[in-house]
mmCIF file of C-alpha atoms in Angstrom:
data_model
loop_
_atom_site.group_PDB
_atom_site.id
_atom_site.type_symbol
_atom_site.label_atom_id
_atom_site.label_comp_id
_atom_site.label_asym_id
_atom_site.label_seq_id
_atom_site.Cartn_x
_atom_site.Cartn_y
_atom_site.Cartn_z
ATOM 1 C CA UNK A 962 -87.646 -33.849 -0.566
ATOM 2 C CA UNK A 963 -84.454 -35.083 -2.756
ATOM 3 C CA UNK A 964 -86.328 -34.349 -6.202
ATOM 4 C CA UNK A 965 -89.338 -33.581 -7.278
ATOM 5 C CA UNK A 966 -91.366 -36.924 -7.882
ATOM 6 C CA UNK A 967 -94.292 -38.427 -7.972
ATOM 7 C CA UNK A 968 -95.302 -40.910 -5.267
ATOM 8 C CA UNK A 969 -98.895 -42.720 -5.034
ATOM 9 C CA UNK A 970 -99.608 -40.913 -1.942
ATOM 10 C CA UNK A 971 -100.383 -37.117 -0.480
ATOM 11 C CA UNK A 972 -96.800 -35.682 -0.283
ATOM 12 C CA UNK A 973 -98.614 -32.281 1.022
ATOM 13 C CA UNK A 974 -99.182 -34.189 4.769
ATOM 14 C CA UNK A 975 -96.528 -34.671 7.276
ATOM 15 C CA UNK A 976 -96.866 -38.597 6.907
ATOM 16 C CA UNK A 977 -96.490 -38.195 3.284
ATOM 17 C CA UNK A 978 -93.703 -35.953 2.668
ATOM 18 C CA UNK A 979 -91.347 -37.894 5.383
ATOM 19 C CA UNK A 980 -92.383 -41.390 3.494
ATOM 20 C CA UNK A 981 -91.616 -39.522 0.084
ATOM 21 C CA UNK A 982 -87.802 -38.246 1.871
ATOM 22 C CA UNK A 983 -87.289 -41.721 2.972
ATOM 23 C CA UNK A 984 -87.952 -43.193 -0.031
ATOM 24 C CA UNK A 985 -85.538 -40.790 -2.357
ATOM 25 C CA UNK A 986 -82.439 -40.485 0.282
ATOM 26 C CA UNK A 987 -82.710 -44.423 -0.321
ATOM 27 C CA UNK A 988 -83.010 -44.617 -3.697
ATOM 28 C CA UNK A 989 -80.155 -41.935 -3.868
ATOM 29 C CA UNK A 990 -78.049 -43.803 -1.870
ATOM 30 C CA UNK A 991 -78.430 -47.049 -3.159
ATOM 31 C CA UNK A 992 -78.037 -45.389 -6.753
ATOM 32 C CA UNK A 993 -74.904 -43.688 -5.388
ATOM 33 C CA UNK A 994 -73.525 -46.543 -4.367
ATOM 34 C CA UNK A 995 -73.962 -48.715 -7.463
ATOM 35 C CA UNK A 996 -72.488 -46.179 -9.805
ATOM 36 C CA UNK A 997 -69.643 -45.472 -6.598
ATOM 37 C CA UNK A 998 -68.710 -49.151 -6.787
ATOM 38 C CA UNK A 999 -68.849 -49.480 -10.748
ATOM 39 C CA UNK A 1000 -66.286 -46.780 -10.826
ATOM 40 C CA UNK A 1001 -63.990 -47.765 -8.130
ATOM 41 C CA UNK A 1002 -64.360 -51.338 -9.524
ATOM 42 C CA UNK A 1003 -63.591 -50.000 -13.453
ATOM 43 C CA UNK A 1004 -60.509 -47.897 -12.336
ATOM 44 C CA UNK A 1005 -58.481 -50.298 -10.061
ATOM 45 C CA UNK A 1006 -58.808 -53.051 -13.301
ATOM 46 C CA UNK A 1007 -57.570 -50.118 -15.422
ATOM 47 C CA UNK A 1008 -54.571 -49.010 -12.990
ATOM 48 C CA UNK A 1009 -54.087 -53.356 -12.779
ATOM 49 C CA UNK A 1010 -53.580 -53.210 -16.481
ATOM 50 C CA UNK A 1011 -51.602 -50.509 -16.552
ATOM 51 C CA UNK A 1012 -49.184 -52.105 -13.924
ATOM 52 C CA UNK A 1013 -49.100 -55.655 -15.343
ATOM 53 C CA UNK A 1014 -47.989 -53.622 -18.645
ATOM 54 C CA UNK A 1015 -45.012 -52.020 -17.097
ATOM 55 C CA UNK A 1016 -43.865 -55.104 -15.261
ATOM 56 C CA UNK A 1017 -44.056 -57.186 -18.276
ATOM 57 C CA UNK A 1018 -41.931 -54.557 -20.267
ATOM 58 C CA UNK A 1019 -39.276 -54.458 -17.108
ATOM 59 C CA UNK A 1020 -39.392 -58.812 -17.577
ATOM 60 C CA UNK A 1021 -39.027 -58.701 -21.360
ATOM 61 C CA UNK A 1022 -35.847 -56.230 -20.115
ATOM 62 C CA UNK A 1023 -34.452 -58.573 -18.298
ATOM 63 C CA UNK A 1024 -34.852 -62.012 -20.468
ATOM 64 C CA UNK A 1025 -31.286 -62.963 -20.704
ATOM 65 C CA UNK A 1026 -29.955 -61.543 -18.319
ATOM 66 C CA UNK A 1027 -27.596 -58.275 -17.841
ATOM 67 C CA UNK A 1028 -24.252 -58.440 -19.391
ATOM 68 C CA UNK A 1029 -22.204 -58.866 -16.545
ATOM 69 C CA UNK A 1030 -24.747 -61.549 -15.593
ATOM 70 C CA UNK A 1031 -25.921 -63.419 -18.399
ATOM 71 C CA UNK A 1032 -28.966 -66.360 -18.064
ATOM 72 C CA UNK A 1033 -28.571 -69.776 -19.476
ATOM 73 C CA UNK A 1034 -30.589 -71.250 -22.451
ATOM 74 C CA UNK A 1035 -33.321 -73.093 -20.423
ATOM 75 C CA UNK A 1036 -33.935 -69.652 -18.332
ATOM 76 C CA UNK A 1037 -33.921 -67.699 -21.127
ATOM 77 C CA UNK A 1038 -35.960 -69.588 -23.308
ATOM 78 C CA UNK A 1039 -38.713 -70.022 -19.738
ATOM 79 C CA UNK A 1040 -38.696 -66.204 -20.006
ATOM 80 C CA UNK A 1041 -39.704 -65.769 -23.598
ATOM 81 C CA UNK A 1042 -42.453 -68.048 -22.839
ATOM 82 C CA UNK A 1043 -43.816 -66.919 -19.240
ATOM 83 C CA UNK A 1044 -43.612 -63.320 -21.391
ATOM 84 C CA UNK A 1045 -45.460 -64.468 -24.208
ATOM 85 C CA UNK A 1046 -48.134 -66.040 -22.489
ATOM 86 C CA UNK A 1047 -48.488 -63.423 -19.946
ATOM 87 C CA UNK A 1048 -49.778 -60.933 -22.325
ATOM 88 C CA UNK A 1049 -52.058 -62.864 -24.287
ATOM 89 C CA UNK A 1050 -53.665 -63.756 -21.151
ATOM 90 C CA UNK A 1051 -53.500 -59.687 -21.068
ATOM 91 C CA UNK A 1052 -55.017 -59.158 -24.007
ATOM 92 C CA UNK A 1053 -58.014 -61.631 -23.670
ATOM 93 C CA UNK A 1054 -59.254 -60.334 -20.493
ATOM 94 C CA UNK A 1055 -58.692 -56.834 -21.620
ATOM 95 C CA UNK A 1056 -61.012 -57.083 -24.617
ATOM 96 C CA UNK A 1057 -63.227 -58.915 -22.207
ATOM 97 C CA UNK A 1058 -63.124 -56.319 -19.761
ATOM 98 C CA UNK A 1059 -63.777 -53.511 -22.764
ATOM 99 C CA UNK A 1060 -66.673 -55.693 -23.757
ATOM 100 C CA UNK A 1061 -68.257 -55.146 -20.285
ATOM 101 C CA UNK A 1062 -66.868 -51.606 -20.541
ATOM 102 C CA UNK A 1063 -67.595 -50.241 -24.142
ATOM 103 C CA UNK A 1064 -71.252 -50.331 -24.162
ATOM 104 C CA UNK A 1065 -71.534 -48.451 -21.353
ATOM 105 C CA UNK A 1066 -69.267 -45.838 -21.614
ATOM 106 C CA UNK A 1067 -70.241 -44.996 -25.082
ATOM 107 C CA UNK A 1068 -73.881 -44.056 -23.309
ATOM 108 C CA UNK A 1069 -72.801 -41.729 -20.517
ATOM 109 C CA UNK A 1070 -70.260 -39.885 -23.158
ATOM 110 C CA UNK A 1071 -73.572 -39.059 -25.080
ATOM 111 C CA UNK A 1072 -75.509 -37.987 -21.772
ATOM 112 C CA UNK A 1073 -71.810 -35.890 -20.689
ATOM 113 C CA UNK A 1074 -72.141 -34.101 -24.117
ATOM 114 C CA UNK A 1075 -75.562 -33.103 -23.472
ATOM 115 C CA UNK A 1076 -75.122 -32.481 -19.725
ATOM 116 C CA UNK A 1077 -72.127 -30.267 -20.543
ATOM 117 C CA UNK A 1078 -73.871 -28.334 -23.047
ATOM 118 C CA UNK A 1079 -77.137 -28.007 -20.899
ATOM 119 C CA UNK A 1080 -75.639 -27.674 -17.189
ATOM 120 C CA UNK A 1081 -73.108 -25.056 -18.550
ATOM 121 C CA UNK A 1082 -75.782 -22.765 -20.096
ATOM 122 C CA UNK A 1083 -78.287 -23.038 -17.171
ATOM 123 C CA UNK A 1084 -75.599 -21.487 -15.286
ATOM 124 C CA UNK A 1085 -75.430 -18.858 -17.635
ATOM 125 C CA UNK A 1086 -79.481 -17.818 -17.195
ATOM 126 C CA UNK A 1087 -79.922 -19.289 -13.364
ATOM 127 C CA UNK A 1088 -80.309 -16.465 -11.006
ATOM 128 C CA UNK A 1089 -80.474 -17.864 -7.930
ATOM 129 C CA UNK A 1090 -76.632 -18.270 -6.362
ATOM 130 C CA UNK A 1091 -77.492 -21.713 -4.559
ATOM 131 C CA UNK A 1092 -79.038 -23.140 -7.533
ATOM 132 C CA UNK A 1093 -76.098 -21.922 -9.918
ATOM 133 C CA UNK A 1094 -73.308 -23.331 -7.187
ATOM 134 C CA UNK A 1095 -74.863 -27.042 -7.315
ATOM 135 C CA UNK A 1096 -75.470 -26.828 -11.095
ATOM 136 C CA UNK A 1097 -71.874 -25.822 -11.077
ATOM 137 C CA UNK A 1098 -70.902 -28.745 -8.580
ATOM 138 C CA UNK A 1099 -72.910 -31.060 -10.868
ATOM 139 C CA UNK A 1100 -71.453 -30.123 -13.872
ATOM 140 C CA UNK A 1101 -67.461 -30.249 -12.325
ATOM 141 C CA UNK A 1102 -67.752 -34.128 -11.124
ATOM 142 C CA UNK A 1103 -70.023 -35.215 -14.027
ATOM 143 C CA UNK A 1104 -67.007 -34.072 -16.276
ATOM 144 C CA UNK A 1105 -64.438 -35.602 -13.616
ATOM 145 C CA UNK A 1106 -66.015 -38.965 -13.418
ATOM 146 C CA UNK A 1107 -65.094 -39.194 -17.405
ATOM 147 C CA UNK A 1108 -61.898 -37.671 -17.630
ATOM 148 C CA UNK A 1109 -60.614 -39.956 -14.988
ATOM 149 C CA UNK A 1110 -62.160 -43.088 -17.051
ATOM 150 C CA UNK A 1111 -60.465 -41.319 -20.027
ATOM 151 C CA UNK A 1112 -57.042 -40.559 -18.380
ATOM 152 C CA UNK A 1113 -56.429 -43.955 -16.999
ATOM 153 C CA UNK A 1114 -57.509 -45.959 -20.611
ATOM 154 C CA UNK A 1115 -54.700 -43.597 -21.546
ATOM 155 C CA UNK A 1116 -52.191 -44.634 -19.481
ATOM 156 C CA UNK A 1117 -53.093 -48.123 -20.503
ATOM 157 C CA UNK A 1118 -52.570 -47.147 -23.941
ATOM 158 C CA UNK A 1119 -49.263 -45.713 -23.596
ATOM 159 C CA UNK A 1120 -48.486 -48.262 -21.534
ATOM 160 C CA UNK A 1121 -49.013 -51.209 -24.010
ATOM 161 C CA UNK A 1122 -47.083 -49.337 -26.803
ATOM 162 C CA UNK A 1123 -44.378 -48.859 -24.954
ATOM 163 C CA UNK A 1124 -44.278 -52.226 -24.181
ATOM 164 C CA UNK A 1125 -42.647 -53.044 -27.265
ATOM 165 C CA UNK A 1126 -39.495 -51.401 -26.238
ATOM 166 C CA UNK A 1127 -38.926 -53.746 -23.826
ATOM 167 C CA UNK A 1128 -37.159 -56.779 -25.765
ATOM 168 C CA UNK A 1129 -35.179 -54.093 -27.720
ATOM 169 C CA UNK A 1130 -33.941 -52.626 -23.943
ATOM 170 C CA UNK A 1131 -32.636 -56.179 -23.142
ATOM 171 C CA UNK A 1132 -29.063 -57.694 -24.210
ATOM 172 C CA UNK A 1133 -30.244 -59.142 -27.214
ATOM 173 C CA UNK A 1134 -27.057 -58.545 -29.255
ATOM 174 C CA UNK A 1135 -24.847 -61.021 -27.345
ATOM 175 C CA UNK A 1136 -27.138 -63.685 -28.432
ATOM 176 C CA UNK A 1137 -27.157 -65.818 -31.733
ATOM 177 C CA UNK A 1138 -29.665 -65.733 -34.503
ATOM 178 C CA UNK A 1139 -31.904 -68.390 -32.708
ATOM 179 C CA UNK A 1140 -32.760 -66.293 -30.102
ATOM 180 C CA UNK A 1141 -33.852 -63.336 -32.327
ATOM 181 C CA UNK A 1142 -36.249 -65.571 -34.128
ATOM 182 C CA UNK A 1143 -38.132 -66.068 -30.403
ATOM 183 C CA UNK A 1144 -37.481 -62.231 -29.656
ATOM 184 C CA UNK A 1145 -38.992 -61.012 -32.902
ATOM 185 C CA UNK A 1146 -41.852 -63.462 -32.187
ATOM 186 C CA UNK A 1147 -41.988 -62.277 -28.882
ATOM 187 C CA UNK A 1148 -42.425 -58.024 -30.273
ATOM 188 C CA UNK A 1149 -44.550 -59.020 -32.375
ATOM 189 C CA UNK A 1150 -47.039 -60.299 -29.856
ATOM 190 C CA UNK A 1151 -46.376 -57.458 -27.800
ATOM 191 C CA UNK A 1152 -47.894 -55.243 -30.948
ATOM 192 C CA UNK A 1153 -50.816 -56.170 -30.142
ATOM 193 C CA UNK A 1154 -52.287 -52.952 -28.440
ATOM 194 C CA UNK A 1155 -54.475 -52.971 -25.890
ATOM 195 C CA UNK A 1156 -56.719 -50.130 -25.432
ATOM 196 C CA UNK A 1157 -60.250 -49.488 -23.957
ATOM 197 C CA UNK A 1158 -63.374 -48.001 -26.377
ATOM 198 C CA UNK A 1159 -66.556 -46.064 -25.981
ATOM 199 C CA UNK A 1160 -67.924 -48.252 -28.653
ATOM 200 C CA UNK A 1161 -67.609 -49.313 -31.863
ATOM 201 C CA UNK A 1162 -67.170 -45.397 -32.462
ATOM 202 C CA UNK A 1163 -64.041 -44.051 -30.619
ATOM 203 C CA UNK A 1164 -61.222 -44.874 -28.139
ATOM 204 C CA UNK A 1165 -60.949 -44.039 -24.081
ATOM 205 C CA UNK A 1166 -58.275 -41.131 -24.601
ATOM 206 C CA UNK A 1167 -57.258 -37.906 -23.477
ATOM 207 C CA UNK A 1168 -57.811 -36.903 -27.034
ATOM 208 C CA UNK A 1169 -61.425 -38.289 -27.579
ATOM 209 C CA UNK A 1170 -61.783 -36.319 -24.140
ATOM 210 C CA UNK A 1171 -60.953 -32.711 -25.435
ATOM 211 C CA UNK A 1172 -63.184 -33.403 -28.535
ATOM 212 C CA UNK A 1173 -66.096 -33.709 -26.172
ATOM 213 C CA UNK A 1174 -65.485 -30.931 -24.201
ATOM 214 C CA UNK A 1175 -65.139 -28.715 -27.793
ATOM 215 C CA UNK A 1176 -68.563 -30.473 -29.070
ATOM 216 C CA UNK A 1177 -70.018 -29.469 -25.709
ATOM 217 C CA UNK A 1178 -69.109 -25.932 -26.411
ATOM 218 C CA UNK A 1179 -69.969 -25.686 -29.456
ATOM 219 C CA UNK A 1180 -73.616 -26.976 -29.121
ATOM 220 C CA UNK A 1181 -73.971 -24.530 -25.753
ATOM 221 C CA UNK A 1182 -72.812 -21.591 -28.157
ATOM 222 C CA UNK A 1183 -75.257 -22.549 -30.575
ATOM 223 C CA UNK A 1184 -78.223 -23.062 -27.662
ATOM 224 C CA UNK A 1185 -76.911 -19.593 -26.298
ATOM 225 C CA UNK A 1186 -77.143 -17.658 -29.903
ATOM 226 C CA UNK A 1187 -80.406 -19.206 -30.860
ATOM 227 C CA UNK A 1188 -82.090 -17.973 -27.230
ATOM 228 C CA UNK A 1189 -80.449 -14.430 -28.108
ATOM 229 C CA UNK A 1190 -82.189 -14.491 -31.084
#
């Protein structure tokens, strides 16, 4: 069998423990390939994000022009607005996409802190070296699967705050006081951050990522101290 379960029928025949198999590889797979989709689905939107970030800054660059090639007003003006709209449309489907997101990720960071903390010490006391190389395995891409949701929220991060550099790295000194106005409008639009959340609670980060992995610890040292004792 996959796992131990229970099943409404004699798992101790032939008949039964091949129907029982069945059963689990399928629900296994099928389970698999939910959470395999969610995750593929949830890191392409992040790496999208990321990438509509860094073009936008490179656009915002590039609003009037270079100096050797300068834009007229009409262009100019077009790119402040195509720029401004482009990341509020940005921002609304990234806090609609973190709304989806949030919920959900604040949940499996509680179950990784326990899993961490429980997987890691039942290595510690398993005995048998097949059992203690797939707890092992188990442990390794359960803490994967969250640094990579926690690495690329990141990169969106440091993406969108660096995005405010991007006006300031254009030729906004040959132009006249009118055009600031629109610029500083423009920055302070791009302020705006945009970032991804494990609930109400904490941000997606590198950071928050390391302060699981040292709460983990900490509760396994506790767990291992109080069996000593």
């Amino acid at each position: 069998q996959v796992v131990s379960s229970w099943v409404p029928w004699n798992k101790n025949k032939m008949v039964g423990y091949l129907a029982a198999s069945v059963y689990q590889s399928y629900a296994a797979i099928y389970g698999g390939g939910w959470i395999t989709s969610f995750d593929t689905n949830s890191m392409v939107i992040m790496v999208f994000f990321r990438a509509e970030l860094e073009l936008l800054r490179i656009d915002s660059k590039n609003i009037f022009g270079t100096e050797s090639k300068q834009v007229e007003h009409d262009v100019a003006i077009k790119r402040l607005k195509d720029c401004h709209r482009r990341h509020v449309e940005l921002v609304k489907f990234a806090r609609l996409f973190d709304s989806c997101l949030s919920p959900i990720m604040l949940l499996y960071m509680f179950v990784c802190s326990v899993m961490l903390c429980v997987t890691a010490y039942q290595i510690t006391i398993e005995t048998d070296p097949m059992q203690r190389f797939l707890t092992t395995e188990y442990l390794v891409f359960g803490v994967a699967q969250l640094f990579i949701y926690c690495w690329h929220s990141n990169d969106v991060l440091f993406a969108s705050e660096d995005l405010m550099r991007g006006p300031y790295e254009s030729i906004w000194w040959t132009k006249s006081v009118k055009y600031h106005k629109d610029l500083y409008l423009l920055v302070a639009q791009f302020n705006k951050t945009v970032v991804f959340s494990a609930g109400p609670f904490t941000m997606l980060t590198v950071a928050t990522f390391i302060n699981i992995l040292k709460g983990a610890y900490s509760y396994y040292t506790l767990l291992s101290q109080s069996q000593m004792k």
